[in-house]
Amino acid sequence: EAGVTQSPTHLIKTRGQQATLRCSPISGHTSVYWYQQALGLGLQFLLWYDEGEERNRGNFPPRFSGRQFPNYSSELNVNALELEDSALYLCASSLGLDSSYNEQFFGPGTRLTVL
Amino acid sequence: AQSVTQLDSHVSVSEGTPVLLRCNYSSSYSPSLFWYVQHPNKGLQLLLKYTSAATLVKGINGFEAEFKKSETSFHLTKPSAHMSDAAEYFCVVRLFGNEKLTFGTGTRLTIIP
């Protein structure tokens, strides 16, 4: 069974540009989560989507946004990139809200570098 | 609010000796607690989880953790370290009914040959 996949593996952008990161969940999973792992800040929760809707959002500015498509894959968009957005962005997926326990399975991440 | 504190940023042990990675949690309600491992250039892998069943939880690769409510701790242990255990370990808390995971700052485990 294929795990969570993310693309691209690496992404290099300059300040002010926009970045789009993609995530495909494990087959059968309807929830997708995004986390940011930045140096010195640890792993922080960004966004959670389930059944196409945003369910929860971490303490990040509005220029971090995303969406979930009908096939449950997801996109994370970061607008007006700043140097401090450089980080490893991890995507995770789990079974939907109607499951009693939703273990999150993580992808390998996208490393975003902002120059 | 919930949080976890990993008491050691870096732990070094010799191969074949016991491993102890310490974690304290803070939560107003009954939490679910997890340990994840991250090997270099790889994603996070779940080692074990506590979800209010048995307080001693066994995970993969010989790791286990004990939930101690009186001490608000969830320390990770392994009787005998192996070179392949070298990685970053994260203690994680999740409130019941909330899917958001809150991560500790991580403990880097180094195994000395």
PDB file of C-alpha atoms in Angstrom:
ATOM      1  CA  GLU A   1       0.000   0.000   0.000  1.00  0.00           C
ATOM      2  CA  ALA A   2       1.415   3.374  -0.977  1.00  0.00           C
ATOM      3  CA  GLY A   3       2.065   5.827   1.812  1.00  0.00           C
ATOM      4  CA  VAL A   4       1.525   9.566   1.895  1.00  0.00           C
ATOM      5  CA  THR A   5       3.298  11.222  -0.997  1.00  0.00           C
ATOM      6  CA  GLN A   6       4.388  14.841  -1.316  1.00  0.00           C
ATOM      7  CA  SER A   7       5.690  16.902  -4.180  1.00  0.00           C
ATOM      8  CA  PRO A   8       8.000  18.463  -4.920  1.00  0.00           C
ATOM      9  CA  THR A   9      10.767  17.139  -2.692  1.00  0.00           C
ATOM     10  CA  HIS A  10      12.564  20.438  -2.774  1.00  0.00           C
ATOM     11  CA  LEU A  11      11.357  23.900  -3.729  1.00  0.00           C
ATOM     12  CA  ILE A  12      13.418  27.052  -4.022  1.00  0.00           C
ATOM     13  CA  LYS A  13      11.692  30.426  -4.223  1.00  0.00           C
ATOM     14  CA  THR A  14      12.561  34.043  -3.692  1.00  0.00           C
ATOM     15  CA  ARG A  15      10.982  36.472  -1.262  1.00  0.00           C
ATOM     16  CA  GLY A  16       7.561  37.678  -2.344  1.00  0.00           C
ATOM     17  CA  GLN A  17       6.848  34.715  -4.602  1.00  0.00           C
ATOM     18  CA  GLN A  18       4.176  32.087  -4.084  1.00  0.00           C
ATOM     19  CA  ALA A  19       4.788  28.426  -3.319  1.00  0.00           C
ATOM     20  CA  THR A  20       2.451  25.502  -3.924  1.00  0.00           C
ATOM     21  CA  LEU A  21       3.025  22.202  -2.183  1.00  0.00           C
ATOM     22  CA  ARG A  22       1.069  19.046  -2.905  1.00  0.00           C
ATOM     23  CA  CYS A  23       0.069  16.001  -0.889  1.00  0.00           C
ATOM     24  CA  SER A  24      -1.624  12.725  -1.760  1.00  0.00           C
ATOM     25  CA  PRO A  25      -3.041  10.814   1.216  1.00  0.00           C
ATOM     26  CA  ILE A  26      -3.133   7.098   1.750  1.00  0.00           C
ATOM     27  CA  SER A  27      -5.970   5.494  -0.167  1.00  0.00           C
ATOM     28  CA  GLY A  28      -9.123   5.531   1.969  1.00  0.00           C
ATOM     29  CA  HIS A  29      -7.990   8.405   4.151  1.00  0.00           C
ATOM     30  CA  THR A  30     -10.151  11.514   4.043  1.00  0.00           C
ATOM     31  CA  SER A  31      -8.268  13.769   6.448  1.00  0.00           C
ATOM     32  CA  VAL A  32      -5.122  15.650   5.496  1.00  0.00           C
ATOM     33  CA  TYR A  33      -2.947  17.672   7.859  1.00  0.00           C
ATOM     34  CA  TRP A  34      -0.129  20.109   7.192  1.00  0.00           C
ATOM     35  CA  TYR A  35       2.733  20.808   9.599  1.00  0.00           C
ATOM     36  CA  GLN A  36       5.706  23.140   9.402  1.00  0.00           C
ATOM     37  CA  GLN A  37       9.097  22.036  10.754  1.00  0.00           C
ATOM     38  CA  ALA A  38      11.312  25.089  10.903  1.00  0.00           C
ATOM     39  CA  LEU A  39      14.743  25.298  12.479  1.00  0.00           C
ATOM     40  CA  GLY A  40      14.455  26.474  16.032  1.00  0.00           C
ATOM     41  CA  LEU A  41      10.656  26.387  16.042  1.00  0.00           C
ATOM     42  CA  GLY A  42      10.011  22.664  15.997  1.00  0.00           C
ATOM     43  CA  LEU A  43       6.986  21.024  14.418  1.00  0.00           C
ATOM     44  CA  GLN A  44       3.918  23.200  14.320  1.00  0.00           C
ATOM     45  CA  PHE A  45       0.397  22.393  13.182  1.00  0.00           C
ATOM     46  CA  LEU A  46      -0.706  24.412  10.158  1.00  0.00           C
ATOM     47  CA  LEU A  47      -3.985  23.141   8.717  1.00  0.00           C
ATOM     48  CA  TRP A  48      -6.379  20.220   8.823  1.00  0.00           C
ATOM     49  CA  TYR A  49      -8.785  19.297   6.019  1.00  0.00           C
ATOM     50  CA  ASP A  50     -11.450  16.626   6.077  1.00  0.00           C
ATOM     51  CA  GLU A  51     -13.971  15.847   3.354  1.00  0.00           C
ATOM     52  CA  GLY A  52     -12.968  18.969   1.476  1.00  0.00           C
ATOM     53  CA  GLU A  53     -13.451  21.365   4.373  1.00  0.00           C
ATOM     54  CA  GLU A  54     -10.960  23.193   6.551  1.00  0.00           C
ATOM     55  CA  ARG A  55     -11.510  21.825  10.078  1.00  0.00           C
ATOM     56  CA  ASN A  56      -8.803  23.527  12.083  1.00  0.00           C
ATOM     57  CA  ARG A  57      -6.043  26.022  11.602  1.00  0.00           C
ATOM     58  CA  GLY A  58      -2.854  26.679  13.510  1.00  0.00           C
ATOM     59  CA  ASN A  59      -1.433  30.036  14.487  1.00  0.00           C
ATOM     60  CA  PHE A  60      -0.225  31.083  11.048  1.00  0.00           C
ATOM     61  CA  PRO A  61      -1.010  34.206   8.981  1.00  0.00           C
ATOM     62  CA  PRO A  62      -3.683  34.117   6.238  1.00  0.00           C
ATOM     63  CA  ARG A  63      -1.042  33.958   3.514  1.00  0.00           C
ATOM     64  CA  PHE A  64      -0.818  30.266   4.418  1.00  0.00           C
ATOM     65  CA  SER A  65      -3.824  28.637   2.820  1.00  0.00           C
ATOM     66  CA  GLY A  66      -4.811  25.404   1.206  1.00  0.00           C
ATOM     67  CA  ARG A  67      -7.528  23.245  -0.110  1.00  0.00           C
ATOM     68  CA  GLN A  68      -8.570  19.645  -0.392  1.00  0.00           C
ATOM     69  CA  PHE A  69      -9.777  18.202  -3.664  1.00  0.00           C
ATOM     70  CA  PRO A  70     -12.602  15.666  -4.244  1.00  0.00           C
ATOM     71  CA  ASN A  71     -10.010  12.864  -4.454  1.00  0.00           C
ATOM     72  CA  TYR A  72      -8.786  13.971  -0.954  1.00  0.00           C
ATOM     73  CA  SER A  73      -5.419  15.182  -2.182  1.00  0.00           C
ATOM     74  CA  SER A  74      -4.422  18.571  -0.871  1.00  0.00           C
ATOM     75  CA  GLU A  75      -2.501  21.698  -1.754  1.00  0.00           C
ATOM     76  CA  LEU A  76      -0.760  24.095   0.578  1.00  0.00           C
ATOM     77  CA  ASN A  77      -0.218  27.594  -0.788  1.00  0.00           C
ATOM     78  CA  VAL A  78       2.102  30.111   0.766  1.00  0.00           C
ATOM     79  CA  ASN A  79       1.791  33.633  -0.645  1.00  0.00           C
ATOM     80  CA  ALA A  80       4.187  36.547  -0.325  1.00  0.00           C
ATOM     81  CA  LEU A  81       7.006  34.291   0.807  1.00  0.00           C
ATOM     82  CA  GLU A  82       9.260  35.475   3.598  1.00  0.00           C
ATOM     83  CA  LEU A  83      12.707  34.195   4.512  1.00  0.00           C
ATOM     84  CA  GLU A  84      11.351  32.634   7.723  1.00  0.00           C
ATOM     85  CA  ASP A  85       9.001  30.441   5.689  1.00  0.00           C
ATOM     86  CA  SER A  86      12.003  28.281   4.855  1.00  0.00           C
ATOM     87  CA  ALA A  87      11.193  24.934   6.462  1.00  0.00           C
ATOM     88  CA  LEU A  88      10.285  21.326   5.934  1.00  0.00           C
ATOM     89  CA  TYR A  89       6.552  21.059   5.304  1.00  0.00           C
ATOM     90  CA  LEU A  90       5.071  17.744   6.329  1.00  0.00           C
ATOM     91  CA  CYS A  91       1.748  16.355   5.236  1.00  0.00           C
ATOM     92  CA  ALA A  92      -0.094  13.631   7.125  1.00  0.00           C
ATOM     93  CA  SER A  93      -3.287  11.728   6.457  1.00  0.00           C
ATOM     94  CA  SER A  94      -5.711   9.734   8.560  1.00  0.00           C
ATOM     95  CA  LEU A  95      -9.119   8.111   8.439  1.00  0.00           C
ATOM     96  CA  GLY A  96     -12.033  10.510   8.632  1.00  0.00           C
ATOM     97  CA  LEU A  97     -13.874  12.075  11.524  1.00  0.00           C
ATOM     98  CA  ASP A  98     -16.212   9.120  11.954  1.00  0.00           C
ATOM     99  CA  SER A  99     -13.347   6.839  12.952  1.00  0.00           C
ATOM    100  CA  SER A 100     -12.773   6.210  16.620  1.00  0.00           C
ATOM    101  CA  TYR A 101      -9.017   6.699  16.420  1.00  0.00           C
ATOM    102  CA  ASN A 102      -7.235   8.582  13.705  1.00  0.00           C
ATOM    103  CA  GLU A 103      -3.550   7.755  13.570  1.00  0.00           C
ATOM    104  CA  GLN A 104      -1.754  10.239  11.385  1.00  0.00           C
ATOM    105  CA  PHE A 105       0.641   8.862   8.796  1.00  0.00           C
ATOM    106  CA  PHE A 106       3.280  11.275   7.581  1.00  0.00           C
ATOM    107  CA  GLY A 107       4.815  11.862   4.192  1.00  0.00           C
ATOM    108  CA  PRO A 108       8.521  12.565   3.613  1.00  0.00           C
ATOM    109  CA  GLY A 109       8.000  16.318   3.374  1.00  0.00           C
ATOM    110  CA  THR A 110       8.757  19.178   1.007  1.00  0.00           C
ATOM    111  CA  ARG A 111      11.758  21.302   1.840  1.00  0.00           C
ATOM    112  CA  LEU A 112      11.008  24.910   0.968  1.00  0.00           C
ATOM    113  CA  THR A 113      13.901  27.329   0.750  1.00  0.00           C
ATOM    114  CA  VAL A 114      13.196  31.041   0.419  1.00  0.00           C
ATOM    115  CA  LEU A 115      16.090  33.163  -0.833  1.00  0.00           C
TER     116      LEU A 115
ATOM    117  CA  ALA B   1      -4.223  24.211  26.548  1.00  0.00           C
ATOM    118  CA  GLN B   2      -2.060  21.164  25.990  1.00  0.00           C
ATOM    119  CA  SER B   3       1.698  20.948  25.667  1.00  0.00           C
ATOM    120  CA  VAL B   4       4.588  18.539  25.988  1.00  0.00           C
ATOM    121  CA  THR B   5       8.070  19.171  27.312  1.00  0.00           C
ATOM    122  CA  GLN B   6      10.942  16.981  26.239  1.00  0.00           C
ATOM    123  CA  LEU B   7      13.482  17.348  28.979  1.00  0.00           C
ATOM    124  CA  ASP B   8      16.586  16.520  26.936  1.00  0.00           C
ATOM    125  CA  SER B   9      17.439  17.964  23.555  1.00  0.00           C
ATOM    126  CA  HIS B  10      20.207  15.424  23.042  1.00  0.00           C
ATOM    127  CA  VAL B  11      20.836  11.979  24.519  1.00  0.00           C
ATOM    128  CA  SER B  12      23.882   9.776  23.844  1.00  0.00           C
ATOM    129  CA  VAL B  13      24.041   6.124  24.839  1.00  0.00           C
ATOM    130  CA  SER B  14      26.363   3.254  23.997  1.00  0.00           C
ATOM    131  CA  GLU B  15      25.108   0.462  21.794  1.00  0.00           C
ATOM    132  CA  GLY B  16      23.551  -2.271  23.922  1.00  0.00           C
ATOM    133  CA  THR B  17      22.760  -0.012  26.879  1.00  0.00           C
ATOM    134  CA  PRO B  18      19.289   1.202  27.920  1.00  0.00           C
ATOM    135  CA  VAL B  19      17.620   4.242  26.380  1.00  0.00           C
ATOM    136  CA  LEU B  20      15.504   6.740  28.334  1.00  0.00           C
ATOM    137  CA  LEU B  21      13.915   9.733  26.596  1.00  0.00           C
ATOM    138  CA  ARG B  22      11.907  11.913  28.941  1.00  0.00           C
ATOM    139  CA  CYS B  23       8.609  13.662  28.271  1.00  0.00           C
ATOM    140  CA  ASN B  24       6.229  15.573  30.521  1.00  0.00           C
ATOM    141  CA  TYR B  25       2.823  16.695  29.359  1.00  0.00           C
ATOM    142  CA  SER B  26       0.348  19.333  30.340  1.00  0.00           C
ATOM    143  CA  SER B  27      -3.304  18.888  29.542  1.00  0.00           C
ATOM    144  CA  SER B  28      -6.567  19.960  31.099  1.00  0.00           C
ATOM    145  CA  TYR B  29      -8.350  16.854  29.902  1.00  0.00           C
ATOM    146  CA  SER B  30      -7.521  13.231  29.226  1.00  0.00           C
ATOM    147  CA  PRO B  31      -4.889  13.340  26.520  1.00  0.00           C
ATOM    148  CA  SER B  32      -3.752  10.906  23.892  1.00  0.00           C
ATOM    149  CA  LEU B  33       0.027  10.682  23.875  1.00  0.00           C
ATOM    150  CA  PHE B  34       2.364   9.484  21.167  1.00  0.00           C
ATOM    151  CA  TRP B  35       6.019   9.028  20.397  1.00  0.00           C
ATOM    152  CA  TYR B  36       7.148   9.573  16.820  1.00  0.00           C
ATOM    153  CA  VAL B  37      10.613   8.972  15.359  1.00  0.00           C
ATOM    154  CA  GLN B  38      12.189  10.871  12.480  1.00  0.00           C
ATOM    155  CA  HIS B  39      15.226   9.431  10.746  1.00  0.00           C
ATOM    156  CA  PRO B  40      17.380  11.800   8.664  1.00  0.00           C
ATOM    157  CA  ASN B  41      15.661  12.891   5.462  1.00  0.00           C
ATOM    158  CA  LYS B  42      12.641  10.748   6.210  1.00  0.00           C
ATOM    159  CA  GLY B  43       9.117  11.405   7.407  1.00  0.00           C
ATOM    160  CA  LEU B  44       7.771  10.804  10.869  1.00  0.00           C
ATOM    161  CA  GLN B  45       6.944   7.282  11.959  1.00  0.00           C
ATOM    162  CA  LEU B  46       4.669   6.391  14.863  1.00  0.00           C
ATOM    163  CA  LEU B  47       6.506   4.402  17.540  1.00  0.00           C
ATOM    164  CA  LEU B  48       3.673   3.961  20.014  1.00  0.00           C
ATOM    165  CA  LYS B  49       0.501   5.554  21.366  1.00  0.00           C
ATOM    166  CA  TYR B  50      -1.387   5.875  24.632  1.00  0.00           C
ATOM    167  CA  THR B  51      -5.145   6.355  24.383  1.00  0.00           C
ATOM    168  CA  SER B  52      -6.373   5.695  27.953  1.00  0.00           C
ATOM    169  CA  ALA B  53      -6.147   1.917  27.835  1.00  0.00           C
ATOM    170  CA  ALA B  54      -3.135   0.182  29.441  1.00  0.00           C
ATOM    171  CA  THR B  55      -0.677   2.600  31.025  1.00  0.00           C
ATOM    172  CA  LEU B  56       2.338   0.602  29.819  1.00  0.00           C
ATOM    173  CA  VAL B  57       2.417   0.830  26.063  1.00  0.00           C
ATOM    174  CA  LYS B  58       4.576  -1.310  23.811  1.00  0.00           C
ATOM    175  CA  GLY B  59       5.602  -0.028  20.429  1.00  0.00           C
ATOM    176  CA  ILE B  60       7.687  -1.013  17.480  1.00  0.00           C
ATOM    177  CA  ASN B  61      11.401  -1.841  17.495  1.00  0.00           C
ATOM    178  CA  GLY B  62      11.421  -2.770  21.192  1.00  0.00           C
ATOM    179  CA  PHE B  63      10.382   0.642  22.502  1.00  0.00           C
ATOM    180  CA  GLU B  64       7.861   1.117  25.266  1.00  0.00           C
ATOM    181  CA  ALA B  65       6.472   3.985  27.321  1.00  0.00           C
ATOM    182  CA  GLU B  66       4.615   4.286  30.605  1.00  0.00           C
ATOM    183  CA  PHE B  67       1.852   6.826  31.196  1.00  0.00           C
ATOM    184  CA  LYS B  68       2.090   8.159  34.752  1.00  0.00           C
ATOM    185  CA  LYS B  69      -0.753  10.525  35.508  1.00  0.00           C
ATOM    186  CA  SER B  70       0.553  11.441  38.971  1.00  0.00           C
ATOM    187  CA  GLU B  71       3.839  12.587  37.438  1.00  0.00           C
ATOM    188  CA  THR B  72       2.313  13.822  34.135  1.00  0.00           C
ATOM    189  CA  SER B  73       5.029  11.887  32.366  1.00  0.00           C
ATOM    190  CA  PHE B  74       5.257   9.637  29.326  1.00  0.00           C
ATOM    191  CA  HIS B  75       8.909   8.575  29.141  1.00  0.00           C
ATOM    192  CA  LEU B  76      10.151   6.396  26.274  1.00  0.00           C
ATOM    193  CA  THR B  77      12.457   3.481  27.055  1.00  0.00           C
ATOM    194  CA  LYS B  78      14.268   0.651  25.331  1.00  0.00           C
ATOM    195  CA  PRO B  79      16.299  -2.009  27.144  1.00  0.00           C
ATOM    196  CA  SER B  80      19.140  -2.193  24.640  1.00  0.00           C
ATOM    197  CA  ALA B  81      20.058   0.480  22.092  1.00  0.00           C
ATOM    198  CA  HIS B  82      20.877  -0.402  18.506  1.00  0.00           C
ATOM    199  CA  MET B  83      22.787   1.693  16.006  1.00  0.00           C
ATOM    200  CA  SER B  84      19.633   1.991  13.884  1.00  0.00           C
ATOM    201  CA  ASP B  85      17.883   3.787  16.764  1.00  0.00           C
ATOM    202  CA  ALA B  86      19.880   6.955  16.074  1.00  0.00           C
ATOM    203  CA  ALA B  87      17.228   9.525  15.110  1.00  0.00           C
ATOM    204  CA  GLU B  88      15.114  12.431  16.375  1.00  0.00           C
ATOM    205  CA  TYR B  89      12.285  11.474  18.709  1.00  0.00           C
ATOM    206  CA  PHE B  90       9.167  13.544  19.309  1.00  0.00           C
ATOM    207  CA  CYS B  91       6.699  13.304  22.166  1.00  0.00           C
ATOM    208  CA  VAL B  92       3.248  14.367  20.986  1.00  0.00           C
ATOM    209  CA  VAL B  93      -0.057  15.137  22.697  1.00  0.00           C
ATOM    210  CA  ARG B  94      -3.564  15.243  21.281  1.00  0.00           C
ATOM    211  CA  LEU B  95      -6.677  16.276  23.111  1.00  0.00           C
ATOM    212  CA  PHE B  96      -9.659  13.961  22.892  1.00  0.00           C
ATOM    213  CA  GLY B  97     -11.880  15.086  20.041  1.00  0.00           C
ATOM    214  CA  ASN B  98      -9.265  17.373  18.520  1.00  0.00           C
ATOM    215  CA  GLU B  99      -7.195  16.066  15.647  1.00  0.00           C
ATOM    216  CA  LYS B 100      -4.441  18.640  16.022  1.00  0.00           C
ATOM    217  CA  LEU B 101      -1.136  17.179  17.234  1.00  0.00           C
ATOM    218  CA  THR B 102       1.087  19.240  19.505  1.00  0.00           C
ATOM    219  CA  PHE B 103       4.748  18.248  19.245  1.00  0.00           C
ATOM    220  CA  GLY B 104       7.549  18.512  21.745  1.00  0.00           C
ATOM    221  CA  THR B 105      10.816  20.096  20.650  1.00  0.00           C
ATOM    222  CA  GLY B 106      12.405  16.725  20.000  1.00  0.00           C
ATOM    223  CA  THR B 107      15.278  14.695  21.447  1.00  0.00           C
ATOM    224  CA  ARG B 108      18.168  13.712  19.231  1.00  0.00           C
ATOM    225  CA  LEU B 109      19.370  10.217  20.133  1.00  0.00           C
ATOM    226  CA  THR B 110      22.977   9.343  19.321  1.00  0.00           C
ATOM    227  CA  ILE B 111      24.232   5.779  19.630  1.00  0.00           C
ATOM    228  CA  ILE B 112      27.915   5.313  20.420  1.00  0.00           C
ATOM    229  CA  PRO B 113      29.459   2.177  18.872  1.00  0.00           C
TER     230      PRO B 113
END
